[in-house]
Structure formats: structure tokens, C-alpha cells
PDB file of C-alpha atoms in Angstrom:
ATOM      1  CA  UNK D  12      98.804 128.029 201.006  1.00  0.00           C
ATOM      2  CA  UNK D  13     100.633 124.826 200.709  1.00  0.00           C
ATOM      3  CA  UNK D  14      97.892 123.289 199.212  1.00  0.00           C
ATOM      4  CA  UNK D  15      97.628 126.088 196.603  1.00  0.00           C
ATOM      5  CA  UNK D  16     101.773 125.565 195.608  1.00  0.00           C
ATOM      6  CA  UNK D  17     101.044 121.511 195.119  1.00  0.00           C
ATOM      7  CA  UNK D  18      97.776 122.108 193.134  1.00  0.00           C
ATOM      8  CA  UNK D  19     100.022 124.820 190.588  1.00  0.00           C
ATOM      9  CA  UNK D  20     103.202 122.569 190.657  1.00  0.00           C
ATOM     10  CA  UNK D  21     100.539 119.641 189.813  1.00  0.00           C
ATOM     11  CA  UNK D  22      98.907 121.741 186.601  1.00  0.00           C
ATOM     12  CA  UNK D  23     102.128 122.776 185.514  1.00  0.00           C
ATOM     13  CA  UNK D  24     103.721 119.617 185.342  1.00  0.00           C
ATOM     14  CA  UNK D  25     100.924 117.582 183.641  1.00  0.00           C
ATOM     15  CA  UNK D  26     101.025 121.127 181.088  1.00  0.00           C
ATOM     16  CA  UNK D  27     104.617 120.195 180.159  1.00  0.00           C
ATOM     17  CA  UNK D  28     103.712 116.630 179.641  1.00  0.00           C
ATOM     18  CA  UNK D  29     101.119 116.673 177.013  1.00  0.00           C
ATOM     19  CA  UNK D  30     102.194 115.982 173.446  1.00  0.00           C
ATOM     20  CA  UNK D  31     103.211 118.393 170.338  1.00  0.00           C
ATOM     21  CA  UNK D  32     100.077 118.999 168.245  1.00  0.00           C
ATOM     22  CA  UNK D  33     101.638 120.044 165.384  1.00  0.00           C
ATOM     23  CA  UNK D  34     104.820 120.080 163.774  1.00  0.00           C
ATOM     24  CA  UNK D  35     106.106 121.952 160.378  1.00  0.00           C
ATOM     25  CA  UNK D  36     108.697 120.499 158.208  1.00  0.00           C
ATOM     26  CA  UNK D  37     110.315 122.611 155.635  1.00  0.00           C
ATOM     27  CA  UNK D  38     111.320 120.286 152.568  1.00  0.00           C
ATOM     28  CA  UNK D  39     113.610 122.437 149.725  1.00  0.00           C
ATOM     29  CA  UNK D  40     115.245 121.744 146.166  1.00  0.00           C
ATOM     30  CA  UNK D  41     115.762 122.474 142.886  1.00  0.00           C
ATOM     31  CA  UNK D  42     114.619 120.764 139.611  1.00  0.00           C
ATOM     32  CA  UNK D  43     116.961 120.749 136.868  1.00  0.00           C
ATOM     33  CA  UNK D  44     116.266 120.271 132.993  1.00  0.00           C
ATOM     34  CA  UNK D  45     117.792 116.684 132.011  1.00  0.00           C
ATOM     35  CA  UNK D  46     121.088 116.442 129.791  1.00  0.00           C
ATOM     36  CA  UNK D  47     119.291 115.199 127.245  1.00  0.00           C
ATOM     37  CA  UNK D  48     115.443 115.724 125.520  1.00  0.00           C
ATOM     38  CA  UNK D  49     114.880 113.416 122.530  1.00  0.00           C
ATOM     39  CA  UNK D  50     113.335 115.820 119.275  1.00  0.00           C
ATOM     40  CA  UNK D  51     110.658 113.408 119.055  1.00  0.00           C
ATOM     41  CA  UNK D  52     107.596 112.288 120.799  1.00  0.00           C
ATOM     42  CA  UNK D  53     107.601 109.891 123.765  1.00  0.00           C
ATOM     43  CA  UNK D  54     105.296 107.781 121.627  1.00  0.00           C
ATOM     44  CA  UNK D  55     104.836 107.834 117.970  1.00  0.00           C
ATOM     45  CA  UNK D  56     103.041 105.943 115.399  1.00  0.00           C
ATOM     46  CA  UNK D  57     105.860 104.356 112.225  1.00  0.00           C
ATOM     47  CA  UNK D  58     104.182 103.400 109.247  1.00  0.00           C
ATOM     48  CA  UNK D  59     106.392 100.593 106.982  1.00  0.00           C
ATOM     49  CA  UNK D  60     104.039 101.412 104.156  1.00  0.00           C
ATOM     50  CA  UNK D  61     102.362  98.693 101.699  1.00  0.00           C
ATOM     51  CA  UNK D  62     104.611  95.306 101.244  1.00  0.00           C
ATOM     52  CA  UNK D  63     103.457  92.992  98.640  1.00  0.00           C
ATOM     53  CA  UNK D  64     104.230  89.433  99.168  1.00  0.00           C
ATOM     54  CA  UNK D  65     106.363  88.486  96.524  1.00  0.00           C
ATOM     55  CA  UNK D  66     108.618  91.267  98.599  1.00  0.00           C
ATOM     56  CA  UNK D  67     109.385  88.866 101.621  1.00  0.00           C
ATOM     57  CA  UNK D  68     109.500  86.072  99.696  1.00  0.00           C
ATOM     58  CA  UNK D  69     112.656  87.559  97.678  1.00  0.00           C
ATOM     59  CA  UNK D  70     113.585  89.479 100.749  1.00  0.00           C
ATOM     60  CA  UNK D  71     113.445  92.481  99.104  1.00  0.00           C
ATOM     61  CA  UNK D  72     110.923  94.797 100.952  1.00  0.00           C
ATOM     62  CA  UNK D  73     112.196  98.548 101.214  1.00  0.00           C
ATOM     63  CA  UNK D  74     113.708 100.078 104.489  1.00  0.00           C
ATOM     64  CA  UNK D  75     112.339 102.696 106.650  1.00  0.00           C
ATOM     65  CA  UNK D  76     114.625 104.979 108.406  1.00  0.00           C
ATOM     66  CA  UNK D  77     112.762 107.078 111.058  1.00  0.00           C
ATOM     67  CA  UNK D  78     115.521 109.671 112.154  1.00  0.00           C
ATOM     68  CA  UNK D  79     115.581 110.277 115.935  1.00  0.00           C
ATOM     69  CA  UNK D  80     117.526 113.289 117.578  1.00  0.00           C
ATOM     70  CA  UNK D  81     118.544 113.977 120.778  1.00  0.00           C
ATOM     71  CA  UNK D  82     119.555 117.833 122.463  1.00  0.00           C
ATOM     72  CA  UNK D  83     122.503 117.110 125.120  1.00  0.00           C
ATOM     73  CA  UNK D  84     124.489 119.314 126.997  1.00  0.00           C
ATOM     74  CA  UNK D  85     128.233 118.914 125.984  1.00  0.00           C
ATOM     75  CA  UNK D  86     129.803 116.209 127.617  1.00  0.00           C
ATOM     76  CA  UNK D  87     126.856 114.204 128.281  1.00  0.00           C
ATOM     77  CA  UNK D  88     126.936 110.655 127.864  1.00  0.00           C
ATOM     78  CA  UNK D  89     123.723 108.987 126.421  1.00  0.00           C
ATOM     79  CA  UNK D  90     123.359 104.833 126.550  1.00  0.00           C
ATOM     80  CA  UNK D  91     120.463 103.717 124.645  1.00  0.00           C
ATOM     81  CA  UNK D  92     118.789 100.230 124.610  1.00  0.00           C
ATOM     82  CA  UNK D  93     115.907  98.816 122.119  1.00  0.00           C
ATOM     83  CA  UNK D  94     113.390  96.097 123.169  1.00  0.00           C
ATOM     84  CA  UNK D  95     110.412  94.735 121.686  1.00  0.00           C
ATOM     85  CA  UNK D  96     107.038  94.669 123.786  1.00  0.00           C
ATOM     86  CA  UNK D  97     105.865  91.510 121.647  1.00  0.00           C
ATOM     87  CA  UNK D  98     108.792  89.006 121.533  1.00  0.00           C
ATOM     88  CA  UNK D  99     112.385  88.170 119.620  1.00  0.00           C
ATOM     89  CA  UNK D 100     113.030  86.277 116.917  1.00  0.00           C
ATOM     90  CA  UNK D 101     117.254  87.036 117.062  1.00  0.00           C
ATOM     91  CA  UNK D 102     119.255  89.563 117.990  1.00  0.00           C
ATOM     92  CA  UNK D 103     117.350  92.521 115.324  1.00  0.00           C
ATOM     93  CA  UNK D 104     114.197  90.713 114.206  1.00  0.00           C
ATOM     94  CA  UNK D 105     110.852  91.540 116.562  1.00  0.00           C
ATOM     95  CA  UNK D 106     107.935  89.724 116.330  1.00  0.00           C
ATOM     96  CA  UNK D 107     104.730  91.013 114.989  1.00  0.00           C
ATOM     97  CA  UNK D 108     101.185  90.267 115.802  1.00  0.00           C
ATOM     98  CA  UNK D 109     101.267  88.652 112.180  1.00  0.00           C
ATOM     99  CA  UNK D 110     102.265  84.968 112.116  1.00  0.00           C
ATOM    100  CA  UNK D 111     104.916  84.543 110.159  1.00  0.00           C
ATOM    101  CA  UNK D 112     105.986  88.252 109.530  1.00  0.00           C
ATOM    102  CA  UNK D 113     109.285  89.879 111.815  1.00  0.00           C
ATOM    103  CA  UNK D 114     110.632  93.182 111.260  1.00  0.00           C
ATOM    104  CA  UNK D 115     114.529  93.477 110.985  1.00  0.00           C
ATOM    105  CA  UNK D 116     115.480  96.540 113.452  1.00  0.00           C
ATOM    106  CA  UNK D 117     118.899  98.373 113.592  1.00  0.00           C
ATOM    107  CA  UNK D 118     119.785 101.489 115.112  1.00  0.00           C
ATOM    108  CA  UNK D 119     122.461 103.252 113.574  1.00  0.00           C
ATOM    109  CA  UNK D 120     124.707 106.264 114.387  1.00  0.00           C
ATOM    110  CA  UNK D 121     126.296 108.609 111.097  1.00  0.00           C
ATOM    111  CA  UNK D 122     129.965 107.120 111.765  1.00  0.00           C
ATOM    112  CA  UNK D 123     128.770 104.052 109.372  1.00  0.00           C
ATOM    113  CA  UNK D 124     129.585 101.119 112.416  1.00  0.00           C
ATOM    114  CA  UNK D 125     127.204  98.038 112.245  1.00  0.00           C
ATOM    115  CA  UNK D 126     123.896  99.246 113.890  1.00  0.00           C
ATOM    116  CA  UNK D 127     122.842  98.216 117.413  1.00  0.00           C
ATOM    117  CA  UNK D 128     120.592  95.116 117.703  1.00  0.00           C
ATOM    118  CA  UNK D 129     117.981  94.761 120.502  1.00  0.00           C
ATOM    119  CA  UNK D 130     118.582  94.417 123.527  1.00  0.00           C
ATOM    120  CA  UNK D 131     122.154  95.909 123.369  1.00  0.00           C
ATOM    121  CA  UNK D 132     123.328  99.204 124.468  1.00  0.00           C
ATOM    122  CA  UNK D 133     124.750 101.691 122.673  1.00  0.00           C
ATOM    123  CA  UNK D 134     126.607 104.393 124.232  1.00  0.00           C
ATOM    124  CA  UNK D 135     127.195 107.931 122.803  1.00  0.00           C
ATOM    125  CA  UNK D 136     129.007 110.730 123.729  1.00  0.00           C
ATOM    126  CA  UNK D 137     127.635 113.885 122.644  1.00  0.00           C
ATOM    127  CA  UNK D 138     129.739 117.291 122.479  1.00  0.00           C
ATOM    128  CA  UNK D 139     128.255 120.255 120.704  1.00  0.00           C
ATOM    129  CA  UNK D 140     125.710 119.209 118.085  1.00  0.00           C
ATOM    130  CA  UNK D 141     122.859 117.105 118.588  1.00  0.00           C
ATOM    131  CA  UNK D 142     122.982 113.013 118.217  1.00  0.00           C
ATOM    132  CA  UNK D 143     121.990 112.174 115.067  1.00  0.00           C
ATOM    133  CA  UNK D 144     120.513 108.412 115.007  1.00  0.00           C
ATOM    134  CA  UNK D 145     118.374 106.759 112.683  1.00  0.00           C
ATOM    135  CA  UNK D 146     116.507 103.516 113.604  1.00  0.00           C
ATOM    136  CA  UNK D 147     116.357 101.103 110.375  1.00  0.00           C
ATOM    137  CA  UNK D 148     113.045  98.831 109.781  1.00  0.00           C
ATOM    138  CA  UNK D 149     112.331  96.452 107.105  1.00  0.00           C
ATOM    139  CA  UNK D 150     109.352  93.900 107.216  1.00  0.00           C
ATOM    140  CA  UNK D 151     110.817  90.189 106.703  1.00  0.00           C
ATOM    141  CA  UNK D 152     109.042  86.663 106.522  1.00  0.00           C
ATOM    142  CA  UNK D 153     109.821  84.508 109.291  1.00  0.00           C
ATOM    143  CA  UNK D 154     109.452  81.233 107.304  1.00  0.00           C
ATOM    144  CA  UNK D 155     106.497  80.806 105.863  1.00  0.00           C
ATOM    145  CA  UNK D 156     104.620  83.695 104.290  1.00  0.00           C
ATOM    146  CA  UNK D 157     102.325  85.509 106.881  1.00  0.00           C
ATOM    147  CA  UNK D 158      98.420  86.108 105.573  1.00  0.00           C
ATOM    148  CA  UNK D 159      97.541  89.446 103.995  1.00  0.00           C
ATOM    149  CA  UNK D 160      96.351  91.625 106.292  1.00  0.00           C
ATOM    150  CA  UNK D 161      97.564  94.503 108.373  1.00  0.00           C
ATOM    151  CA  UNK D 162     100.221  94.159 111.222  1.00  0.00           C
ATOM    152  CA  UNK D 163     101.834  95.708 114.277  1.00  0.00           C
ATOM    153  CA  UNK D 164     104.765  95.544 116.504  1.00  0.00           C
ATOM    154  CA  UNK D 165     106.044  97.308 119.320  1.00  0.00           C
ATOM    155  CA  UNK D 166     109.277  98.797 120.352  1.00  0.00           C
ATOM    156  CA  UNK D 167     110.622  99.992 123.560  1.00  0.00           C
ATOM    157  CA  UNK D 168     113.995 102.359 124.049  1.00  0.00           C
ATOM    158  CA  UNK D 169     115.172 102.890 127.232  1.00  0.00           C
ATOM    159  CA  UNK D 170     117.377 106.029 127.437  1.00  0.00           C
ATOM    160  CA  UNK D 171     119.888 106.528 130.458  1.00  0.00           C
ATOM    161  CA  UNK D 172     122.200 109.837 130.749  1.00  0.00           C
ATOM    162  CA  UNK D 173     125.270 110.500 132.845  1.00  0.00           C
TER     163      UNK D 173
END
């Protein structure tokens, strides 16, 4: 009989020492919409039109405005940075894959301050209408004329909200 005792205490002890096979964790949350959802598409194509040469020699090539709006919740505070994915001549000229062509870049608000150049940020803070912006782009020669031919640049805008 005393054999029998040893031999259960013996199972049941080397029973409460084995390992956990399994374990559950229960992970909750909520997702929230974001303060602010830009009106246009994450990427979009800009087309500048036809330039003529004798246009950046005289400087007087015509501007684009491409209007970009942004739904916030009141209160929301929106900062805003341009960059260019293909180099800087200044502080609002990008390069293009053109030699010898830039494209002068502002982004402007409707109070009529100077426009942002890239690689600044601009901070907004929007109440009960939607920001109104408008990003300002004008081919210019950098220097000597570029070659005919088609040309692209592109722009990057990094948008932070508190």
C-alpha cells in the first residue's frame, strides 16, 4: 500500500510539472477616423501644359494652381511640409529630370501671406470649414535653356495632425 501512495504522489507531481500548451491572449481597441482626410488623391498626376522656349527665356511661362483641400475636425491643427523626390535648386525651385529646366513651387493659404517654400512647414489651424490651399507651379530655366522634350518632377508632402 505504501508503494501504491509513492507511485500516485510520483504521477501527480511530475502532472503538475509539465508545461502550459496553450495560452489565449485577448488584444482590444478602437480605430478612429483621422482629424484630417485631404479631398484629393494620395497620388495624382499635374500637368504644367505646353511651354515654349522663348517662355523661360523671358521668364514668363504661366502658373498652375492645383487647389488642394483638406476635411478637419474643428480645432485640429494641420502642419504641412513639401519636398522634392529629385533634388533642390533653392528654397522653391525643384529639379526636373530635364537639364536645365526647375519648377518654382509655392504653397499658399487664402489669407494672401508669402507661400511656403520646400522644405518648410506650414502650420494651420482649421475651425469649421475646410483648409483651402493651393500649391503654385511655374516651369523656369535654370541657366541655360533645357532641350525640347518632355519633363517630370516629383513632389512629396508630408502631412502631420494634432
Amino acid at each position: 500500500m505504501r508503494a501504491l501512495v509513492w507511485i500516485l504522489i510520483a504521477m501527480a507531481g511530475s502532472a503538475l510539472a509539465e508545461p502550459v500548451k496553450e495560452a489565449q491572449i485577448d488584444v482590444t481597441g478602437n480605430l478612429l477616423a483621422p482629424p484630417c482626410v485631404a479631398r484629393f488623391p494620395s497620388t495624382q498626376q499635374v500637368d504644367l501644359g505646353k511651354v515654349n522656349l522663348n517662355q523661360l527665356a523671358d521668364d514668363s511661362a504661366s502658373v498652375t494652381d492645383v487647389p488642394l483641400l483638406f476635411d478637419c475636425q474643428p480645432g485640429t491643427k494641420l502642419d504641412l511640409t513639401l519636398s522634392t523626390g529629385m533634388g533642390l535648386t533653392d528654397g522653391s525651385v525643384i529639379l526636373t529630370n530635364r537639364t536645365g529646366l526647375g519648377l518654382l513651387v509655392h504653397l499658399r493659404d487664402k489669407t494672401g501671406k508669402p507661400g511656403l517654400n520646400l522644405d518648410e512647414t506650414g502650420t494651420w489651424t482649421v475651425e469649421h470649414e475646410p483648409l483651402a490651399l493651393t500649391l503654385r507651379v511655374r516651369p523656369v530655366s535654370l541657366g541655360n535653356l533645357p532641350e525640347v522634350g518632355s519633363y517630370s518632377a516629383t513632389l512629396l508632402m508630408k502631412m502631420t495632425y494634432r
